[in-house]
mmCIF file of C-alpha atoms in Angstrom:
data_model
loop_
_atom_site.group_PDB
_atom_site.id
_atom_site.type_symbol
_atom_site.label_atom_id
_atom_site.label_comp_id
_atom_site.label_asym_id
_atom_site.label_seq_id
_atom_site.Cartn_x
_atom_site.Cartn_y
_atom_site.Cartn_z
ATOM 1 C CA UNK A 162 142.361 61.526 17.359
ATOM 2 C CA UNK A 163 139.572 59.036 17.909
ATOM 3 C CA UNK A 164 139.038 57.806 21.475
ATOM 4 C CA UNK A 165 136.139 56.335 23.345
ATOM 5 C CA UNK A 166 135.098 58.728 26.109
ATOM 6 C CA UNK A 167 134.568 56.812 29.344
ATOM 7 C CA UNK A 168 135.037 53.378 27.774
ATOM 8 C CA UNK A 169 133.848 51.708 30.975
ATOM 9 C CA UNK A 170 130.253 52.698 30.201
ATOM 10 C CA UNK A 171 130.365 50.917 26.844
ATOM 11 C CA UNK A 172 132.019 47.860 28.391
ATOM 12 C CA UNK A 173 129.408 47.339 31.072
ATOM 13 C CA UNK A 174 126.141 48.625 29.685
ATOM 14 C CA UNK A 175 125.890 46.081 26.846
ATOM 15 C CA UNK A 176 123.324 48.407 25.335
ATOM 16 C CA UNK A 177 125.402 50.867 23.360
ATOM 17 C CA UNK A 178 128.956 51.844 22.456
ATOM 18 C CA UNK A 179 130.006 55.251 23.701
ATOM 19 C CA UNK A 180 130.346 57.702 20.835
ATOM 20 C CA UNK A 181 133.953 58.376 19.782
ATOM 21 C CA UNK A 182 135.048 61.945 20.373
ATOM 22 C CA UNK A 183 137.839 63.910 18.665
ATOM 23 C CA UNK A 184 140.736 65.325 20.637
ATOM 24 C CA UNK A 185 139.170 66.283 23.948
ATOM 25 C CA UNK A 186 142.720 66.247 25.352
ATOM 26 C CA UNK A 187 143.287 69.579 23.561
ATOM 27 C CA UNK A 188 141.609 71.320 26.486
ATOM 28 C CA UNK A 189 144.942 70.866 28.287
ATOM 29 C CA UNK A 190 146.111 73.881 26.251
ATOM 30 C CA UNK A 191 144.093 76.144 28.573
ATOM 31 C CA UNK A 192 145.461 77.420 31.874
ATOM 32 C CA UNK A 193 145.313 74.942 34.752
ATOM 33 C CA UNK A 194 142.259 76.221 36.627
ATOM 34 C CA UNK A 195 140.289 76.527 33.383
ATOM 35 C CA UNK A 196 141.207 72.964 32.395
ATOM 36 C CA UNK A 197 139.798 71.630 35.673
ATOM 37 C CA UNK A 198 136.553 73.617 35.390
ATOM 38 C CA UNK A 199 135.884 72.550 31.808
ATOM 39 C CA UNK A 200 136.663 68.878 32.351
ATOM 40 C CA UNK A 201 134.617 68.837 35.569
ATOM 41 C CA UNK A 202 131.656 70.367 33.761
ATOM 42 C CA UNK A 203 131.917 68.035 30.772
ATOM 43 C CA UNK A 204 132.398 64.736 32.602
ATOM 44 C CA UNK A 205 130.169 65.326 35.657
ATOM 45 C CA UNK A 206 126.969 63.747 34.229
ATOM 46 C CA UNK A 207 128.799 60.542 33.300
ATOM 47 C CA UNK A 208 130.683 60.193 36.585
ATOM 48 C CA UNK A 209 127.785 61.136 38.855
ATOM 49 C CA UNK A 210 125.192 59.171 36.910
ATOM 50 C CA UNK A 211 127.329 56.052 36.959
ATOM 51 C CA UNK A 212 127.774 56.239 40.755
ATOM 52 C CA UNK A 213 124.013 56.471 41.268
ATOM 53 C CA UNK A 214 123.490 53.632 38.826
ATOM 54 C CA UNK A 215 125.922 51.309 40.620
ATOM 55 C CA UNK A 216 123.993 51.855 43.866
ATOM 56 C CA UNK A 217 120.685 50.758 42.316
ATOM 57 C CA UNK A 218 119.088 47.397 41.599
ATOM 58 C CA UNK A 219 120.623 45.469 44.502
ATOM 59 C CA UNK A 220 117.377 43.780 45.518
ATOM 60 C CA UNK A 221 113.845 43.274 44.219
ATOM 61 C CA UNK A 222 112.393 41.661 47.353
ATOM 62 C CA UNK A 223 112.804 42.054 51.107
ATOM 63 C CA UNK A 224 112.442 38.297 51.546
ATOM 64 C CA UNK A 225 115.776 36.479 51.846
ATOM 65 C CA UNK A 226 116.681 33.074 50.428
ATOM 66 C CA UNK A 227 116.820 30.017 52.625
ATOM 67 C CA UNK A 228 120.337 28.923 53.559
ATOM 68 C CA UNK A 229 122.299 28.198 50.335
ATOM 69 C CA UNK A 230 119.357 29.212 48.190
ATOM 70 C CA UNK A 231 120.497 31.558 45.449
ATOM 71 C CA UNK A 232 119.619 33.608 42.418
ATOM 72 C CA UNK A 233 121.591 35.055 39.525
ATOM 73 C CA UNK A 234 120.439 38.459 38.294
ATOM 74 C CA UNK A 235 121.282 40.223 35.041
ATOM 75 C CA UNK A 236 120.008 43.692 34.278
ATOM 76 C CA UNK A 237 120.654 47.360 33.821
ATOM 77 C CA UNK A 238 120.221 50.500 35.891
ATOM 78 C CA UNK A 239 119.869 53.734 33.906
ATOM 79 C CA UNK A 240 120.367 57.052 35.733
ATOM 80 C CA UNK A 241 118.582 59.893 33.942
ATOM 81 C CA UNK A 242 120.652 63.041 33.544
ATOM 82 C CA UNK A 243 118.880 66.214 34.777
ATOM 83 C CA UNK A 244 118.329 68.699 31.951
ATOM 84 C CA UNK A 245 120.469 71.356 33.636
ATOM 85 C CA UNK A 246 123.449 68.946 33.463
ATOM 86 C CA UNK A 247 123.280 68.744 29.648
ATOM 87 C CA UNK A 248 125.277 71.974 29.332
ATOM 88 C CA UNK A 249 127.969 73.612 31.423
ATOM 89 C CA UNK A 250 129.091 77.219 31.701
ATOM 90 C CA UNK A 251 132.282 78.675 30.233
ATOM 91 C CA UNK A 252 131.714 82.081 31.831
ATOM 92 C CA UNK A 253 134.507 83.414 34.017
ATOM 93 C CA UNK A 254 137.328 81.365 32.499
ATOM 94 C CA UNK A 255 140.520 83.411 32.191
ATOM 95 C CA UNK A 256 142.115 81.796 29.130
ATOM 96 C CA UNK A 257 139.100 80.735 27.050
ATOM 97 C CA UNK A 258 136.959 82.768 24.659
ATOM 98 C CA UNK A 259 134.479 82.032 21.909
ATOM 99 C CA UNK A 260 131.389 80.703 23.727
ATOM 100 C CA UNK A 261 129.583 81.128 27.051
ATOM 101 C CA UNK A 262 128.522 77.470 27.390
ATOM 102 C CA UNK A 263 129.047 74.058 25.821
ATOM 103 C CA UNK A 264 127.324 70.636 25.767
ATOM 104 C CA UNK A 265 128.391 68.216 28.474
ATOM 105 C CA UNK A 266 128.945 64.495 27.983
ATOM 106 C CA UNK A 267 125.152 64.057 28.173
ATOM 107 C CA UNK A 268 124.355 67.000 25.893
ATOM 108 C CA UNK A 269 123.786 67.346 22.175
ATOM 109 C CA UNK A 270 126.501 66.375 19.692
ATOM 110 C CA UNK A 271 127.371 69.948 18.629
ATOM 111 C CA UNK A 272 131.070 70.809 18.845
ATOM 112 C CA UNK A 273 132.210 74.100 20.381
ATOM 113 C CA UNK A 274 135.062 76.095 18.807
ATOM 114 C CA UNK A 275 137.162 78.048 21.315
ATOM 115 C CA UNK A 276 140.327 80.122 21.433
ATOM 116 C CA UNK A 277 142.964 79.810 24.152
ATOM 117 C CA UNK A 278 144.875 82.981 25.027
ATOM 118 C CA UNK A 279 147.811 82.821 27.439
ATOM 119 C CA UNK A 280 150.804 84.917 28.432
ATOM 120 C CA UNK A 281 154.104 83.012 28.318
ATOM 121 C CA UNK A 282 157.755 83.852 28.815
ATOM 122 C CA UNK A 283 159.304 82.953 25.453
ATOM 123 C CA UNK A 284 162.052 80.331 25.784
ATOM 124 C CA UNK A 285 162.835 79.881 22.081
ATOM 125 C CA UNK A 286 166.301 81.466 21.551
ATOM 126 C CA UNK A 287 165.519 81.997 17.861
ATOM 127 C CA UNK A 288 162.600 84.279 18.692
ATOM 128 C CA UNK A 289 163.073 88.076 18.566
ATOM 129 C CA UNK A 290 161.260 88.288 21.917
ATOM 130 C CA UNK A 291 163.322 85.603 23.675
ATOM 131 C CA UNK A 292 163.033 85.932 27.460
ATOM 132 C CA UNK A 293 160.117 88.347 27.221
ATOM 133 C CA UNK A 294 156.449 87.923 28.110
ATOM 134 C CA UNK A 295 154.276 87.380 25.064
ATOM 135 C CA UNK A 296 150.554 86.828 24.452
ATOM 136 C CA UNK A 297 150.107 83.537 22.576
ATOM 137 C CA UNK A 298 147.034 81.746 21.199
ATOM 138 C CA UNK A 299 145.859 78.278 20.208
ATOM 139 C CA UNK A 300 142.579 77.003 18.827
ATOM 140 C CA UNK A 301 140.684 74.051 20.237
ATOM 141 C CA UNK A 302 137.383 72.303 19.658
ATOM 142 C CA UNK A 303 135.357 70.795 22.473
ATOM 143 C CA UNK A 304 133.513 67.600 21.485
ATOM 144 C CA UNK A 305 129.757 67.496 21.748
ATOM 145 C CA UNK A 306 127.851 65.096 23.940
ATOM 146 C CA UNK A 307 126.261 61.714 23.252
ATOM 147 C CA UNK A 308 122.651 62.551 24.099
ATOM 148 C CA UNK A 309 121.379 60.971 20.874
ATOM 149 C CA UNK A 310 123.081 57.676 21.796
ATOM 150 C CA UNK A 311 121.684 57.502 25.352
ATOM 151 C CA UNK A 312 118.176 56.012 25.594
ATOM 152 C CA UNK A 313 116.129 58.251 27.926
ATOM 153 C CA UNK A 314 119.309 60.372 28.149
ATOM 154 C CA UNK A 315 120.360 58.060 30.964
ATOM 155 C CA UNK A 316 123.801 56.812 31.977
ATOM 156 C CA UNK A 317 123.658 52.994 32.136
ATOM 157 C CA UNK A 318 125.317 50.788 34.757
ATOM 158 C CA UNK A 319 125.348 46.987 34.839
ATOM 159 C CA UNK A 320 123.589 44.600 37.170
ATOM 160 C CA UNK A 321 125.331 41.215 37.147
ATOM 161 C CA UNK A 322 124.829 39.791 40.598
ATOM 162 C CA UNK A 323 124.779 36.592 42.635
ATOM 163 C CA UNK A 324 122.672 36.402 45.831
ATOM 164 C CA UNK A 325 123.133 33.536 48.311
ATOM 165 C CA UNK A 326 121.075 32.761 51.411
ATOM 166 C CA UNK A 327 122.973 32.674 54.724
ATOM 167 C CA UNK A 328 122.057 31.704 58.289
ATOM 168 C CA UNK A 329 120.237 34.135 60.613
ATOM 169 C CA UNK A 330 117.969 35.518 57.889
ATOM 170 C CA UNK A 331 120.924 37.026 56.026
ATOM 171 C CA UNK A 332 121.652 37.138 52.310
ATOM 172 C CA UNK A 333 125.020 37.852 50.711
ATOM 173 C CA UNK A 334 125.253 39.701 47.379
ATOM 174 C CA UNK A 335 128.199 39.725 44.973
ATOM 175 C CA UNK A 336 128.972 41.714 41.824
ATOM 176 C CA UNK A 337 132.344 40.915 40.288
ATOM 177 C CA UNK A 338 134.239 41.451 37.041
ATOM 178 C CA UNK A 339 137.809 40.076 37.250
ATOM 179 C CA UNK A 340 140.550 42.156 35.688
ATOM 180 C CA UNK A 341 140.265 41.925 31.912
ATOM 181 C CA UNK A 342 142.143 43.601 29.068
ATOM 182 C CA UNK A 343 140.528 46.246 26.876
ATOM 183 C CA UNK A 344 141.928 46.079 23.358
ATOM 184 C CA UNK A 345 145.626 46.432 22.585
ATOM 185 C CA UNK A 346 146.372 49.807 24.212
ATOM 186 C CA UNK A 347 147.025 48.519 27.739
ATOM 187 C CA UNK A 348 143.473 49.096 28.918
ATOM 188 C CA UNK A 349 142.179 47.108 31.882
ATOM 189 C CA UNK A 350 138.983 46.955 33.908
ATOM 190 C CA UNK A 351 137.880 45.219 37.082
ATOM 191 C CA UNK A 352 134.946 45.608 39.463
ATOM 192 C CA UNK A 353 133.893 44.251 42.841
ATOM 193 C CA UNK A 354 130.608 44.845 44.637
ATOM 194 C CA UNK A 355 129.635 43.354 48.008
ATOM 195 C CA UNK A 356 126.281 43.587 49.737
ATOM 196 C CA UNK A 357 124.453 42.177 52.723
ATOM 197 C CA UNK A 358 120.702 42.003 53.334
ATOM 198 C CA UNK A 359 119.089 41.220 56.690
ATOM 199 C CA UNK A 360 115.400 40.363 56.848
ATOM 200 C CA UNK A 361 113.817 41.795 59.992
ATOM 201 C CA UNK A 362 110.203 40.739 59.463
ATOM 202 C CA UNK A 363 110.270 38.683 62.697
ATOM 203 C CA UNK A 364 110.996 41.857 64.659
ATOM 204 C CA UNK A 365 107.357 42.788 64.109
ATOM 205 C CA UNK A 366 105.699 39.704 65.573
ATOM 206 C CA UNK A 367 102.509 38.652 63.745
ATOM 207 C CA UNK A 368 103.736 40.202 60.498
ATOM 208 C CA UNK A 369 105.634 36.935 59.813
ATOM 209 C CA UNK A 370 102.326 35.296 58.897
ATOM 210 C CA UNK A 371 101.502 37.895 56.234
ATOM 211 C CA UNK A 372 102.868 38.435 52.698
ATOM 212 C CA UNK A 373 104.693 41.517 53.966
ATOM 213 C CA UNK A 374 108.468 41.274 54.422
ATOM 214 C CA UNK A 375 110.899 43.913 55.721
ATOM 215 C CA UNK A 376 114.682 44.059 55.344
ATOM 216 C CA UNK A 377 117.778 46.235 55.747
ATOM 217 C CA UNK A 378 120.458 46.310 53.072
ATOM 218 C CA UNK A 379 123.967 47.727 52.681
ATOM 219 C CA UNK A 380 126.207 47.480 49.593
ATOM 220 C CA UNK A 381 129.608 48.744 48.478
ATOM 221 C CA UNK A 382 131.096 48.792 44.960
ATOM 222 C CA UNK A 383 134.564 49.609 43.699
ATOM 223 C CA UNK A 384 135.690 49.716 40.075
ATOM 224 C CA UNK A 385 138.928 50.588 38.270
ATOM 225 C CA UNK A 386 139.353 51.264 34.556
ATOM 226 C CA UNK A 387 142.513 52.136 32.619
ATOM 227 C CA UNK A 388 142.815 52.767 28.889
ATOM 228 C CA UNK A 389 145.530 54.180 26.664
ATOM 229 C CA UNK A 390 145.465 57.592 24.993
ATOM 230 C CA UNK A 391 146.859 57.548 21.463
ATOM 231 C CA UNK A 392 150.226 59.230 20.911
ATOM 232 C CA UNK A 393 150.021 62.495 18.978
ATOM 233 C CA UNK A 394 153.111 64.167 17.533
ATOM 234 C CA UNK A 395 151.689 66.988 15.412
ATOM 235 C CA UNK A 396 149.314 69.904 15.793
ATOM 236 C CA UNK A 397 148.858 72.086 18.874
ATOM 237 C CA UNK A 398 149.052 69.185 21.335
ATOM 238 C CA UNK A 399 151.809 66.564 21.542
ATOM 239 C CA UNK A 400 150.990 63.425 23.572
ATOM 240 C CA UNK A 401 153.299 60.562 24.536
ATOM 241 C CA UNK A 402 152.842 57.514 26.795
ATOM 242 C CA UNK A 403 149.553 58.788 28.176
ATOM 243 C CA UNK A 404 146.597 56.959 29.651
ATOM 244 C CA UNK A 405 143.315 57.660 31.407
ATOM 245 C CA UNK A 406 142.545 56.104 34.783
ATOM 246 C CA UNK A 407 139.112 55.969 36.367
ATOM 247 C CA UNK A 408 138.314 54.805 39.894
ATOM 248 C CA UNK A 409 134.832 54.570 41.384
ATOM 249 C CA UNK A 410 133.592 53.852 44.897
ATOM 250 C CA UNK A 411 129.880 53.692 45.682
ATOM 251 C CA UNK A 412 127.986 52.908 48.892
ATOM 252 C CA UNK A 413 124.304 52.578 49.735
ATOM 253 C CA UNK A 414 122.175 51.679 52.761
ATOM 254 C CA UNK A 415 118.479 50.954 52.352
ATOM 255 C CA UNK A 416 115.398 49.877 54.244
ATOM 256 C CA UNK A 417 112.904 48.010 52.095
ATOM 257 C CA UNK A 418 109.612 46.182 52.253
ATOM 258 C CA UNK A 419 107.870 43.837 49.831
ATOM 259 C CA UNK A 420 104.498 42.180 49.403
ATOM 260 C CA UNK A 421 105.282 38.683 48.141
ATOM 261 C CA UNK A 422 102.430 36.936 46.338
ATOM 262 C CA UNK A 423 102.725 33.721 44.275
ATOM 263 C CA UNK A 424 103.105 35.555 40.949
ATOM 264 C CA UNK A 425 103.401 39.278 41.676
ATOM 265 C CA UNK A 426 105.837 40.875 44.102
ATOM 266 C CA UNK A 427 105.541 44.600 44.938
ATOM 267 C CA UNK A 428 108.478 46.251 46.661
ATOM 268 C CA UNK A 429 109.712 49.642 47.748
ATOM 269 C CA UNK A 430 112.060 51.360 50.122
ATOM 270 C CA UNK A 431 114.131 54.360 51.008
ATOM 271 C CA UNK A 432 117.805 54.827 51.670
ATOM 272 C CA UNK A 433 120.965 56.848 51.308
ATOM 273 C CA UNK A 434 123.336 56.751 48.347
ATOM 274 C CA UNK A 435 126.870 58.121 48.223
ATOM 275 C CA UNK A 436 130.029 57.671 46.232
ATOM 276 C CA UNK A 437 133.113 59.186 44.705
ATOM 277 C CA UNK A 438 135.030 58.839 41.480
ATOM 278 C CA UNK A 439 138.376 60.097 40.249
ATOM 279 C CA UNK A 440 139.766 60.672 36.765
ATOM 280 C CA UNK A 441 143.516 60.824 36.093
ATOM 281 C CA UNK A 442 145.501 61.309 32.851
ATOM 282 C CA UNK A 443 149.167 60.398 33.503
ATOM 283 C CA UNK A 444 151.535 60.931 30.591
ATOM 284 C CA UNK A 445 153.632 63.536 28.792
ATOM 285 C CA UNK A 446 151.777 66.474 27.217
ATOM 286 C CA UNK A 447 153.198 69.475 25.361
ATOM 287 C CA UNK A 448 151.303 72.417 23.881
ATOM 288 C CA UNK A 449 152.251 74.571 20.914
ATOM 289 C CA UNK A 450 151.044 78.213 20.808
ATOM 290 C CA UNK A 451 151.258 80.821 18.056
ATOM 291 C CA UNK A 452 152.208 84.497 18.221
ATOM 292 C CA UNK A 453 153.222 87.191 15.753
ATOM 293 C CA UNK A 454 156.147 89.621 15.922
ATOM 294 C CA UNK A 455 156.662 92.262 13.200
ATOM 295 C CA UNK A 456 154.292 90.391 10.905
ATOM 296 C CA UNK A 457 156.138 87.071 11.284
ATOM 297 C CA UNK A 458 154.483 84.087 12.964
ATOM 298 C CA UNK A 459 156.316 82.077 15.615
ATOM 299 C CA UNK A 460 155.376 79.229 17.913
ATOM 300 C CA UNK A 461 156.253 78.375 21.487
ATOM 301 C CA UNK A 462 156.075 74.854 22.945
ATOM 302 C CA UNK A 463 155.684 74.248 26.693
ATOM 303 C CA UNK A 464 155.060 71.269 28.959
ATOM 304 C CA UNK A 465 151.473 70.833 30.127
ATOM 305 C CA UNK A 466 150.017 69.209 33.223
ATOM 306 C CA UNK A 467 146.917 67.017 33.121
ATOM 307 C CA UNK A 468 144.308 67.574 35.852
ATOM 308 C CA UNK A 469 143.302 65.206 38.623
ATOM 309 C CA UNK A 470 139.502 65.279 38.766
ATOM 310 C CA UNK A 471 137.321 64.173 41.666
ATOM 311 C CA UNK A 472 133.541 63.797 41.726
ATOM 312 C CA UNK A 473 131.320 63.177 44.749
ATOM 313 C CA UNK A 474 127.608 62.504 45.122
ATOM 314 C CA UNK A 475 125.282 61.786 48.026
ATOM 315 C CA UNK A 476 121.607 61.970 48.768
ATOM 316 C CA UNK A 477 118.487 60.153 49.881
ATOM 317 C CA UNK A 478 116.644 57.772 47.575
ATOM 318 C CA UNK A 479 113.125 56.353 47.319
ATOM 319 C CA UNK A 480 112.341 53.259 45.239
ATOM 320 C CA UNK A 481 109.190 51.498 44.077
ATOM 321 C CA UNK A 482 109.032 48.412 41.878
ATOM 322 C CA UNK A 483 107.391 45.157 40.892
ATOM 323 C CA UNK A 484 108.521 41.616 40.071
ATOM 324 C CA UNK A 485 106.800 38.920 38.044
ATOM 325 C CA UNK A 486 107.580 35.358 39.184
ATOM 326 C CA UNK A 487 107.332 32.500 36.678
ATOM 327 C CA UNK A 488 108.665 29.572 38.658
ATOM 328 C CA UNK A 489 112.458 29.791 38.859
ATOM 329 C CA UNK A 490 112.419 32.701 36.375
ATOM 330 C CA UNK A 491 111.647 36.277 37.448
ATOM 331 C CA UNK A 492 111.371 39.654 35.715
ATOM 332 C CA UNK A 493 111.651 42.887 37.685
ATOM 333 C CA UNK A 494 111.601 46.655 37.208
ATOM 334 C CA UNK A 495 111.903 49.584 39.601
ATOM 335 C CA UNK A 496 112.070 53.365 39.620
ATOM 336 C CA UNK A 497 114.219 55.373 42.029
ATOM 337 C CA UNK A 498 113.758 59.037 42.929
ATOM 338 C CA UNK A 499 117.110 60.743 43.546
ATOM 339 C CA UNK A 500 119.259 63.512 42.019
ATOM 340 C CA UNK A 501 119.566 61.340 38.883
ATOM 341 C CA UNK A 502 116.264 59.455 38.813
ATOM 342 C CA UNK A 503 116.907 55.872 37.781
ATOM 343 C CA UNK A 504 115.064 53.052 36.046
ATOM 344 C CA UNK A 505 116.289 49.524 36.798
ATOM 345 C CA UNK A 506 115.158 46.329 35.097
ATOM 346 C CA UNK A 507 116.354 42.810 34.609
ATOM 347 C CA UNK A 508 115.800 39.085 34.911
ATOM 348 C CA UNK A 509 116.620 36.647 37.683
ATOM 349 C CA UNK A 510 116.970 32.876 37.872
ATOM 350 C CA UNK A 511 117.076 31.189 41.266
ATOM 351 C CA UNK A 512 115.863 28.582 43.737
ATOM 352 C CA UNK A 513 114.711 28.491 47.378
#
């Protein structure tokens, strides 16, 4: 089965299409606690990196627009995956054997072959061990990661933003993607980000007459993505009417300063970044397992439950950057130190 893993990254980044992976849903064949641990380990770099990315790139100057002045910014924030997140451990799992670790979403593209071993009460009346406990097995293959497709091995997030000057030295910021359809499998995506910046340079008296500007900023982003999972009616896993649902919430507060010269603008700041994301897979899943009695092979099919995954990040951030001003047109870049260090860059067009 070919599916895009985390299709939202491909939709928004505009820089690459996420590599198709084969049958990751087969991990549902493992016992429940093992399923959660494996999927958490595999998806964590994508989920966490995307949260950090959505909290970056909100501003490239502490100076606010005059009332009704505005700028439109387009860019990209890329959160670099720490090397230790490129693999995850399979040690200690009760139903999985065959390897001690595997590549995560951000790891190399090598697949990992595993064996699932479970003990089930046989419900097939045609089986000679009907009603008895039986050790059963199933094979599964974990997909590799997409490290080779990620420039700088970084998870990208979009910057598509409108800033508008407001009274009282305030500036409103908006990131929005209205609900749009993704292909013909019922997929949908929408995003909303709201931010507010308050310049406080006048709090420091004579500083108003210098190129130095100081501001406080807060921003919140929410995003929802749904896409269909292809039906599968053969093999070890049977899937019907399934989908994947992703929800992200990200929040940041920052204090920043900038030196605004006619052509060059230098800026920096520190702040706090937090967020959460969830991953759901509603649908009907059934697993088929093999066992042998008196030299004859049988199979047992049971209903499976998909996990509900939750990811959370938080931490302090420090950012430095520069902006080149060419009249109404500006080019900026910044680097942020955090758990997933991030590089942000883009262009801006605005007045006042």
